[in-house]
mmCIF file of C-alpha atoms in Angstrom:
data_model
loop_
_atom_site.group_PDB
_atom_site.id
_atom_site.type_symbol
_atom_site.label_atom_id
_atom_site.label_comp_id
_atom_site.label_asym_id
_atom_site.label_seq_id
_atom_site.Cartn_x
_atom_site.Cartn_y
_atom_site.Cartn_z
ATOM 1 C CA MET A 1 8.555 135.800 168.964
ATOM 2 C CA ASP A 2 6.795 133.539 166.222
ATOM 3 C CA LEU A 3 9.518 132.039 164.310
ATOM 4 C CA GLU A 4 7.515 130.537 161.742
ATOM 5 C CA ALA A 5 5.871 133.408 161.309
ATOM 6 C CA LEU A 6 9.251 135.711 160.750
ATOM 7 C CA ARG A 7 10.842 132.676 158.493
ATOM 8 C CA ASP A 8 7.757 133.220 156.525
ATOM 9 C CA ARG A 9 8.251 136.833 155.966
ATOM 10 C CA VAL A 10 11.987 136.394 155.818
ATOM 11 C CA PHE A 11 11.228 134.292 152.591
ATOM 12 C CA ALA A 12 8.381 136.570 151.122
ATOM 13 C CA HIS A 13 10.715 140.017 151.694
ATOM 14 C CA PRO A 14 12.129 140.639 148.151
ATOM 15 C CA ASP A 15 15.559 142.396 149.521
ATOM 16 C CA ASN A 16 16.009 138.658 150.971
ATOM 17 C CA ALA A 17 15.571 136.322 147.314
ATOM 18 C CA ALA A 18 19.085 137.118 146.198
ATOM 19 C CA VAL A 19 20.584 136.003 149.729
ATOM 20 C CA LEU A 20 18.154 132.695 150.320
ATOM 21 C CA ALA A 21 18.918 131.714 146.927
ATOM 22 C CA TRP A 22 22.585 131.955 147.143
ATOM 23 C CA LEU A 23 22.603 130.122 150.867
ATOM 24 C CA GLU A 24 20.154 127.650 149.016
ATOM 25 C CA ALA A 25 17.768 127.976 151.689
ATOM 26 C CA GLN A 26 14.510 126.585 151.669
ATOM 27 C CA PRO A 27 10.905 127.813 153.073
ATOM 28 C CA SER A 28 10.910 124.472 155.072
ATOM 29 C CA ASP A 29 14.475 125.558 156.772
ATOM 30 C CA PRO A 30 13.820 126.247 160.477
ATOM 31 C CA LEU A 31 14.343 129.348 162.025
ATOM 32 C CA LYS A 32 15.782 129.413 165.553
ATOM 33 C CA PRO A 33 17.799 131.673 167.694
ATOM 34 C CA GLY A 34 21.316 132.155 166.913
ATOM 35 C CA THR A 35 24.000 129.721 167.939
ATOM 36 C CA ASN A 36 27.882 129.605 168.614
ATOM 37 C CA GLY A 37 27.817 126.792 166.138
ATOM 38 C CA TYR A 38 28.213 124.187 168.612
ATOM 39 C CA GLY A 39 31.684 124.288 168.909
ATOM 40 C CA TYR A 40 32.304 123.299 165.351
ATOM 41 C CA ASP A 41 31.655 126.750 164.041
ATOM 42 C CA GLU A 42 34.245 129.412 165.492
ATOM 43 C CA GLY A 43 33.247 132.339 163.379
ATOM 44 C CA ALA A 44 29.533 132.063 164.596
ATOM 45 C CA GLY A 45 31.065 133.553 167.986
ATOM 46 C CA VAL A 46 32.999 136.413 166.283
ATOM 47 C CA PHE A 47 29.869 137.317 164.178
ATOM 48 C CA PHE A 48 27.263 137.293 166.754
ATOM 49 C CA TRP A 49 28.692 137.874 169.995
ATOM 50 C CA GLU A 50 32.244 140.078 169.321
ATOM 51 C CA TRP A 51 31.293 142.152 166.105
ATOM 52 C CA GLY A 52 27.698 141.871 166.583
ATOM 53 C CA ARG A 53 27.503 142.359 170.481
ATOM 54 C CA ARG A 54 25.482 145.688 169.952
ATOM 55 C CA VAL A 55 23.032 144.209 167.394
ATOM 56 C CA PRO A 56 20.118 143.216 169.272
ATOM 57 C CA GLU A 57 19.616 139.465 170.547
ATOM 58 C CA ASP A 58 16.186 139.217 168.792
ATOM 59 C CA ALA A 59 18.120 140.023 165.317
ATOM 60 C CA LYS A 60 20.392 136.681 165.402
ATOM 61 C CA PHE A 61 19.312 133.436 164.005
ATOM 62 C CA ASP A 62 20.313 130.156 162.597
ATOM 63 C CA LEU A 63 18.191 129.248 159.467
ATOM 64 C CA SER A 64 19.136 125.672 158.894
ATOM 65 C CA TYR A 65 23.085 125.488 159.697
ATOM 66 C CA HIS A 66 23.350 129.342 158.207
ATOM 67 C CA HIS A 67 23.983 132.159 160.763
ATOM 68 C CA LEU A 68 22.157 135.264 159.585
ATOM 69 C CA MET A 69 21.083 138.951 160.933
ATOM 70 C CA ILE A 70 17.389 139.610 160.238
ATOM 71 C CA HIS A 71 15.527 142.736 161.094
ATOM 72 C CA PRO A 72 12.877 140.859 163.335
ATOM 73 C CA VAL A 73 10.216 144.214 162.293
ATOM 74 C CA ALA A 74 11.336 144.800 158.757
ATOM 75 C CA ALA A 75 11.898 140.960 158.117
ATOM 76 C CA ARG A 76 14.968 142.036 155.762
ATOM 77 C CA ILE A 77 18.334 140.143 156.281
ATOM 78 C CA PHE A 78 21.132 142.463 156.893
ATOM 79 C CA ALA A 79 24.132 140.536 156.996
ATOM 80 C CA PHE A 80 25.278 136.629 157.169
ATOM 81 C CA GLN A 81 27.944 134.098 157.872
ATOM 82 C CA HIS A 82 28.911 131.749 154.891
ATOM 83 C CA GLY A 83 31.319 128.929 155.696
ATOM 84 C CA ARG A 84 33.229 129.259 159.112
ATOM 85 C CA PHE A 85 34.924 132.746 158.674
ATOM 86 C CA THR A 86 33.121 134.873 155.778
ATOM 87 C CA PHE A 87 30.966 137.264 156.843
ATOM 88 C CA VAL A 88 28.868 139.429 154.419
ATOM 89 C CA LEU A 89 26.906 142.843 155.039
ATOM 90 C CA ARG A 90 23.887 144.332 153.701
ATOM 91 C CA ARG A 91 25.818 147.700 154.378
ATOM 92 C CA ASP A 92 24.822 151.273 154.810
ATOM 93 C CA TRP A 93 27.403 152.695 152.179
ATOM 94 C CA GLU A 94 26.253 156.364 152.695
ATOM 95 C CA ARG A 95 26.972 156.212 156.590
ATOM 96 C CA ALA A 96 30.209 154.600 155.563
ATOM 97 C CA GLY A 97 31.152 157.542 153.441
ATOM 98 C CA LYS A 98 31.882 155.294 150.441
ATOM 99 C CA ALA A 99 30.502 154.145 147.251
ATOM 100 C CA PRO A 100 29.411 150.304 146.601
ATOM 101 C CA ASP A 101 31.450 148.587 143.724
ATOM 102 C CA GLU A 102 31.632 144.928 142.432
ATOM 103 C CA ASP A 103 35.167 144.425 144.157
ATOM 104 C CA ALA A 104 33.251 144.690 147.406
ATOM 105 C CA ARG A 105 31.528 141.504 146.881
ATOM 106 C CA VAL A 106 34.812 139.179 145.771
ATOM 107 C CA GLY A 107 37.808 138.373 147.875
ATOM 108 C CA TYR A 108 39.616 136.134 149.841
ATOM 109 C CA THR A 109 38.511 134.832 153.696
ATOM 110 C CA LEU A 110 40.073 132.029 155.610
ATOM 111 C CA ASP A 111 37.368 129.620 153.946
ATOM 112 C CA GLY A 112 38.774 130.396 150.418
ATOM 113 C CA SER A 113 38.276 132.416 147.563
ATOM 114 C CA VAL A 114 34.482 133.787 147.327
ATOM 115 C CA ASP A 115 32.297 135.939 145.104
ATOM 116 C CA PHE A 116 29.257 137.210 146.161
ATOM 117 C CA SER A 117 28.485 139.408 143.116
ATOM 118 C CA ASP A 118 25.128 138.204 142.252
ATOM 119 C CA LEU A 119 23.955 139.597 145.397
ATOM 120 C CA GLY A 120 24.169 143.067 144.040
ATOM 121 C CA ASP A 121 25.218 146.731 145.604
ATOM 122 C CA PRO A 122 24.248 146.710 149.025
ATOM 123 C CA TRP A 123 26.391 143.635 149.756
ATOM 124 C CA CYS A 124 30.151 143.519 150.686
ATOM 125 C CA LEU A 125 32.742 141.233 152.441
ATOM 126 C CA LEU A 126 32.765 142.490 156.086
ATOM 127 C CA HIS A 127 36.335 141.695 156.621
ATOM 128 C CA GLU A 128 37.497 142.899 153.228
ATOM 129 C CA ARG A 129 35.457 146.709 153.222
ATOM 130 C CA VAL A 130 35.129 147.266 156.586
ATOM 131 C CA ASP A 131 38.307 148.644 158.422
ATOM 132 C CA GLU A 132 39.335 146.337 161.316
ATOM 133 C CA GLY A 133 37.752 147.742 164.269
ATOM 134 C CA ASP A 134 34.917 149.343 162.797
ATOM 135 C CA GLU A 135 32.763 145.714 162.449
ATOM 136 C CA GLU A 136 30.568 146.259 165.651
ATOM 137 C CA ASP A 137 29.542 150.018 164.319
ATOM 138 C CA GLU A 138 29.033 148.537 160.554
ATOM 139 C CA LEU A 139 26.740 146.011 161.679
ATOM 140 C CA VAL A 140 24.732 148.217 163.837
ATOM 141 C CA TRP A 141 24.349 150.587 160.974
ATOM 142 C CA ALA A 142 23.431 147.466 158.980
ATOM 143 C CA TRP A 143 20.775 146.840 161.577
ATOM 144 C CA GLU A 144 19.320 150.224 161.759
ATOM 145 C CA LEU A 145 19.081 150.515 157.390
ATOM 146 C CA ALA A 146 17.087 147.209 157.658
ATOM 147 C CA GLY A 147 14.810 148.582 160.003
ATOM 148 C CA ARG A 148 13.965 151.532 157.673
ATOM 149 C CA ASP A 149 11.472 151.148 154.634
ATOM 150 C CA PRO A 150 13.028 151.252 151.253
#
């Protein structure tokens, strides 16, 4: 996979603009296959290889020091980790049988109080809005949704 070409497509995709701005990511930031945070970021293991174990490996990336799940064909970001234990999901609300709301992006995590309201309706805090034990399914659904045309 050409990581530079994928990075360019990720930055060009309009659905990613709010996330990339929120993360203060730059088009020159290196995109690499997902890592476990090199021992300093234990949340990456949970995100990528516990809850995300059914998400294809070619959807797990590090952009600079941020951990992202990106649909490699559509170049759409569908989940990301902020801090050590804050996980944000572009949720398939319809499949989950729920309706998005402003509170879905605001909460308290192990990293402290967070507010991702600027990201808009499709986004939610993974651990705040997804029932415990459903994280794997929700990440797979988000991957599937990210691969569909808008």
